[in-house]
Short mmCIF file of C-alpha atoms in Angstrom, two decimals:
data_model
loop_
_atom_site.label_atom_id
_atom_site.label_comp_id
_atom_site.label_asym_id
_atom_site.label_seq_id
_atom_site.Cartn_x
_atom_site.Cartn_y
_atom_site.Cartn_z
CA ASP A 1 28.49 -7.00 -48.66
CA ALA A 2 27.80 -8.95 -45.56
CA LYS A 3 28.62 -12.38 -45.41
CA THR A 4 27.53 -15.24 -43.05
CA THR A 5 28.96 -18.05 -40.67
CA GLN A 6 27.48 -21.67 -40.68
CA PRO A 7 28.86 -24.67 -38.73
CA THR A 8 30.25 -26.53 -41.12
CA SER A 9 27.89 -30.11 -39.89
CA MET A 10 25.19 -30.52 -37.51
CA ASP A 11 23.41 -34.16 -36.63
CA CYS A 12 19.70 -34.29 -35.58
CA ALA A 13 17.54 -37.24 -34.68
CA GLU A 14 14.46 -38.30 -36.57
CA GLY A 15 11.27 -36.55 -35.77
CA ARG A 16 13.31 -34.06 -33.47
CA ALA A 17 13.15 -30.55 -34.37
CA ALA A 18 16.67 -29.22 -36.37
CA ASN A 19 17.74 -26.07 -35.22
CA LEU A 20 20.86 -24.28 -38.08
CA PRO A 21 21.93 -21.02 -36.85
CA CYS A 22 23.66 -18.59 -39.33
CA ASN A 23 25.92 -15.32 -38.18
CA HIS A 24 25.25 -12.54 -40.24
CA SER A 25 27.11 -9.91 -38.13
CA THR A 26 27.51 -7.38 -40.60
CA ILE A 27 24.56 -7.75 -42.17
CA SER A 28 22.69 -4.10 -43.36
CA GLY A 29 19.41 -2.80 -43.19
CA ASN A 30 18.78 -3.27 -46.76
CA GLU A 31 19.55 -7.44 -46.78
CA TYR A 32 17.53 -10.11 -46.43
CA VAL A 33 17.80 -13.31 -44.79
CA TYR A 34 17.25 -16.28 -47.39
CA TRP A 35 17.76 -20.24 -46.73
CA TYR A 36 17.98 -22.46 -49.09
CA ARG A 37 19.03 -25.98 -49.31
CA GLN A 38 20.80 -28.03 -51.86
CA ILE A 39 20.28 -32.55 -51.83
CA HIS A 40 22.74 -34.41 -52.99
CA SER A 41 22.69 -34.70 -56.93
CA GLN A 42 19.85 -31.56 -57.19
CA GLY A 43 19.90 -28.15 -57.19
CA PRO A 44 18.99 -26.23 -54.68
CA GLN A 45 16.09 -25.90 -53.22
CA TYR A 46 14.58 -22.32 -51.47
CA ILE A 47 13.39 -22.83 -47.73
CA ILE A 48 12.34 -19.14 -46.49
CA HIS A 49 13.66 -15.53 -46.40
CA GLY A 50 12.67 -12.35 -44.32
CA LEU A 51 14.26 -8.96 -42.87
CA LYS A 52 13.47 -7.89 -39.53
CA ASN A 53 10.47 -10.35 -38.45
CA ASN A 54 9.97 -14.04 -37.81
CA GLU A 55 8.42 -16.12 -40.73
CA THR A 56 7.33 -19.43 -41.29
CA ASN A 57 6.42 -21.34 -43.91
CA GLU A 58 5.33 -25.16 -44.58
CA MET A 59 8.72 -26.09 -44.66
CA ALA A 60 10.92 -24.17 -41.78
CA SER A 61 10.23 -21.01 -39.73
CA LEU A 62 12.77 -18.40 -39.57
CA ILE A 63 14.01 -16.87 -36.11
CA ILE A 64 16.28 -13.76 -36.74
CA THR A 65 18.10 -11.72 -33.66
CA GLU A 66 16.54 -8.40 -33.05
CA ASP A 67 19.87 -6.99 -34.19
CA ARG A 68 19.50 -8.95 -37.42
CA LYS A 69 23.04 -9.96 -36.56
CA SER A 70 22.30 -13.99 -36.21
CA SER A 71 19.47 -15.81 -37.47
CA THR A 72 18.06 -19.49 -36.66
CA LEU A 73 16.73 -21.95 -39.30
CA ILE A 74 13.81 -24.43 -38.02
CA LEU A 75 12.90 -27.50 -39.11
CA PRO A 76 10.17 -28.87 -36.79
CA HIS A 77 10.21 -33.00 -37.60
CA ALA A 78 13.28 -33.08 -39.07
CA THR A 79 12.94 -36.59 -41.52
CA LEU A 80 15.42 -38.80 -43.23
CA ARG A 81 14.83 -36.50 -46.38
CA ASP A 82 16.01 -33.13 -45.24
CA THR A 83 19.69 -34.37 -44.94
CA ALA A 84 21.02 -31.82 -47.40
CA VAL A 85 23.15 -29.17 -47.16
CA TYR A 86 21.44 -25.67 -46.15
CA TYR A 87 22.84 -22.48 -46.78
CA CYS A 88 22.50 -19.36 -45.35
CA ILE A 89 22.41 -16.02 -47.37
CA VAL A 90 22.53 -12.17 -47.31
CA ARG A 91 21.91 -10.20 -49.96
CA VAL A 92 20.57 -6.98 -51.26
CA VAL A 93 16.93 -6.72 -52.90
CA TYR A 94 18.18 -7.17 -56.64
CA ASN A 95 21.71 -7.72 -55.74
CA PHE A 96 21.96 -10.67 -57.86
CA ASN A 97 25.38 -10.88 -58.39
CA LYS A 98 25.86 -10.54 -54.65
CA PHE A 99 24.00 -13.58 -54.15
CA TYR A 100 26.58 -15.41 -52.11
CA PHE A 101 26.17 -19.31 -51.07
CA GLY A 102 28.73 -20.33 -49.42
CA SER A 103 29.44 -23.23 -47.62
CA GLY A 104 26.28 -24.20 -45.75
CA THR A 105 25.91 -26.93 -42.80
CA LYS A 106 25.69 -29.92 -43.84
CA LEU A 107 22.71 -31.67 -41.40
CA ASN A 108 22.48 -35.36 -41.39
CA VAL A 109 19.15 -36.22 -39.82
CA LYS A 110 19.66 -39.93 -38.28
CA PRO A 111 16.88 -42.18 -37.61
CA ASP B 1 3.99 -27.14 -62.23
CA ALA B 2 6.95 -27.67 -64.56
CA GLY B 3 9.63 -27.04 -63.08
CA VAL B 4 12.90 -24.84 -64.29
CA ILE B 5 14.51 -27.95 -66.62
CA GLN B 6 17.52 -28.47 -68.09
CA SER B 7 19.56 -30.56 -70.71
CA PRO B 8 21.46 -32.62 -70.87
CA ARG B 9 21.59 -34.36 -67.72
CA HIS B 10 25.36 -35.29 -68.28
CA GLU B 11 27.84 -34.54 -70.19
CA VAL B 12 31.07 -35.93 -71.16
CA THR B 13 33.33 -34.21 -74.03
CA GLU B 14 37.19 -33.89 -75.07
CA MET B 15 38.74 -30.77 -74.86
CA GLY B 16 38.43 -28.49 -77.26
CA GLN B 17 35.21 -29.42 -78.38
CA GLU B 18 31.78 -27.18 -78.36
CA VAL B 19 29.36 -27.70 -75.57
CA THR B 20 25.82 -26.81 -75.27
CA LEU B 21 23.74 -26.33 -72.04
CA ARG B 22 20.31 -25.85 -71.96
CA CYS B 23 17.43 -24.39 -70.27
CA LYS B 24 13.78 -23.72 -69.86
CA PRO B 25 12.63 -21.43 -66.62
CA ILE B 26 9.73 -21.50 -65.36
CA SER B 27 6.46 -20.05 -67.78
CA GLY B 28 5.79 -16.08 -66.33
CA HIS B 29 9.50 -16.16 -64.77
CA ASP B 30 11.48 -12.97 -65.87
CA TYR B 31 14.79 -13.53 -64.31
CA LEU B 32 16.86 -16.17 -65.27
CA PHE B 33 20.47 -17.45 -63.83
CA TRP B 34 23.64 -19.63 -64.42
CA TYR B 35 25.86 -20.72 -61.66
CA ARG B 36 28.59 -23.13 -61.90
CA GLN B 37 29.79 -25.17 -58.70
CA THR B 38 32.20 -26.83 -58.15
CA MET B 39 33.96 -28.50 -54.77
CA MET B 40 36.56 -25.85 -54.77
CA ARG B 41 35.16 -22.75 -55.04
CA GLY B 42 30.98 -23.95 -54.28
CA LEU B 43 28.53 -22.09 -56.49
CA GLU B 44 28.82 -18.91 -58.24
CA LEU B 45 26.69 -17.13 -60.32
CA LEU B 46 28.06 -16.37 -64.20
CA ILE B 47 25.51 -14.47 -65.44
CA TYR B 48 21.90 -13.39 -65.16
CA PHE B 49 18.78 -11.96 -67.51
CA ASN B 50 15.62 -9.82 -67.06
CA ASN B 51 13.27 -9.81 -69.63
CA ASN B 52 15.38 -11.99 -72.23
CA VAL B 53 18.68 -8.63 -71.81
CA PRO B 54 22.01 -10.10 -70.09
CA ILE B 55 22.03 -7.95 -67.12
CA ASP B 56 25.10 -9.07 -65.68
CA ASP B 57 27.83 -10.86 -66.85
CA SER B 58 30.75 -10.66 -64.58
CA GLY B 59 31.05 -14.04 -62.92
CA MET B 60 31.46 -15.45 -66.60
CA PRO B 61 34.63 -16.63 -66.21
CA GLU B 62 35.92 -15.62 -70.06
CA ASP B 63 35.91 -15.63 -73.55
CA ARG B 64 35.31 -19.10 -74.17
CA PHE B 65 31.77 -18.95 -72.38
CA SER B 66 28.74 -17.17 -73.99
CA ALA B 67 25.04 -17.11 -72.82
CA LYS B 68 21.70 -16.34 -75.11
CA MET B 69 18.52 -15.73 -74.03
CA PRO B 70 16.42 -15.33 -77.67
CA ASN B 71 13.32 -15.76 -76.44
CA ALA B 72 11.43 -15.81 -72.50
CA SER B 73 11.14 -19.52 -72.10
CA PHE B 74 14.85 -20.28 -73.59
CA SER B 75 18.58 -20.17 -72.60
CA THR B 76 21.91 -21.57 -74.17
CA LEU B 77 25.10 -21.32 -72.28
CA LYS B 78 27.53 -22.30 -74.62
CA ILE B 79 31.46 -23.04 -74.16
CA GLN B 80 34.29 -23.01 -77.06
CA PRO B 81 36.48 -24.03 -76.68
CA SER B 82 35.90 -26.67 -73.88
CA GLU B 83 38.77 -27.53 -71.18
CA PRO B 84 39.24 -29.85 -68.48
CA ARG B 85 39.08 -27.07 -65.74
CA ASP B 86 35.34 -26.28 -67.01
CA SER B 87 34.21 -29.69 -65.60
CA ALA B 88 31.69 -28.79 -63.05
CA VAL B 89 27.39 -28.62 -62.53
CA TYR B 90 25.85 -26.22 -64.30
CA PHE B 91 22.43 -24.84 -62.70
CA CYS B 92 20.08 -22.74 -64.21
CA ALA B 93 17.79 -20.73 -62.01
CA SER B 94 14.72 -18.58 -62.22
CA SER B 95 12.25 -16.49 -60.61
CA PRO B 96 9.12 -14.32 -61.00
CA PRO B 97 8.73 -10.74 -61.20
CA GLY B 98 7.53 -9.01 -58.22
CA THR B 99 9.73 -6.84 -55.64
CA GLY B 100 12.76 -8.54 -56.43
CA ASN B 101 13.03 -10.64 -53.46
CA ALA B 102 11.94 -13.59 -55.21
CA ALA B 103 13.26 -16.62 -54.38
CA GLN B 104 15.38 -18.17 -57.37
CA HIS B 105 14.10 -21.83 -58.37
CA PHE B 106 16.54 -23.98 -59.39
CA GLY B 107 16.83 -26.94 -62.31
CA ASP B 108 18.34 -30.01 -61.67
CA GLY B 109 21.92 -29.21 -62.91
CA THR B 110 24.09 -30.20 -66.09
CA ARG B 111 26.35 -32.20 -64.41
CA LEU B 112 29.99 -31.53 -67.36
CA SER B 113 33.23 -33.55 -67.37
CA ILE B 114 36.01 -32.62 -70.05
CA LEU B 115 37.98 -34.95 -70.83
#
């Protein structure tokens, strides 16, 4: 099963775009890419997911490379409340026991 | 809309005692998950249910742990007897029926400390 590699931490200035990379070079054709985040002392929060195409919702955009070996989560205008640990996860649909969260990226949004 | 509700938020008890954690999933969701989070091991899936039936309990650490889902709106995770190494934050999550790629919605967790 595909695992992911993310930087341990990143800084971003408030109001600027935050671009969080994720490497999933061993992803297979039936695995989706999910992004969650966890704000301190809260449960993980779903952000977005995709299979091949780029996706956008009210929270973020997900850019998946054509070979699907990496992706980038974009928070267009980061705020202090976006400070959290961001998890990139790949999993096969319905394979819930393979929902591996990993260590994530700690995003620090600074004023 | 109410999210996933967990109780208690914090639990402190002595080693050997029985601990029961409770979860109310989002109405209409037919999948329910129990996770455990520690600094050392991160977030681990313990067990999940579909339509109140346990589907995969391979993540349950040992026989001291048990989980039930008597109906669509309630689930429990029980530890008996509890040990200090069980100290962690336990999360419950639920997801709706559908294509199987739906997002999981998490509660705010129960912080468990076993002394």
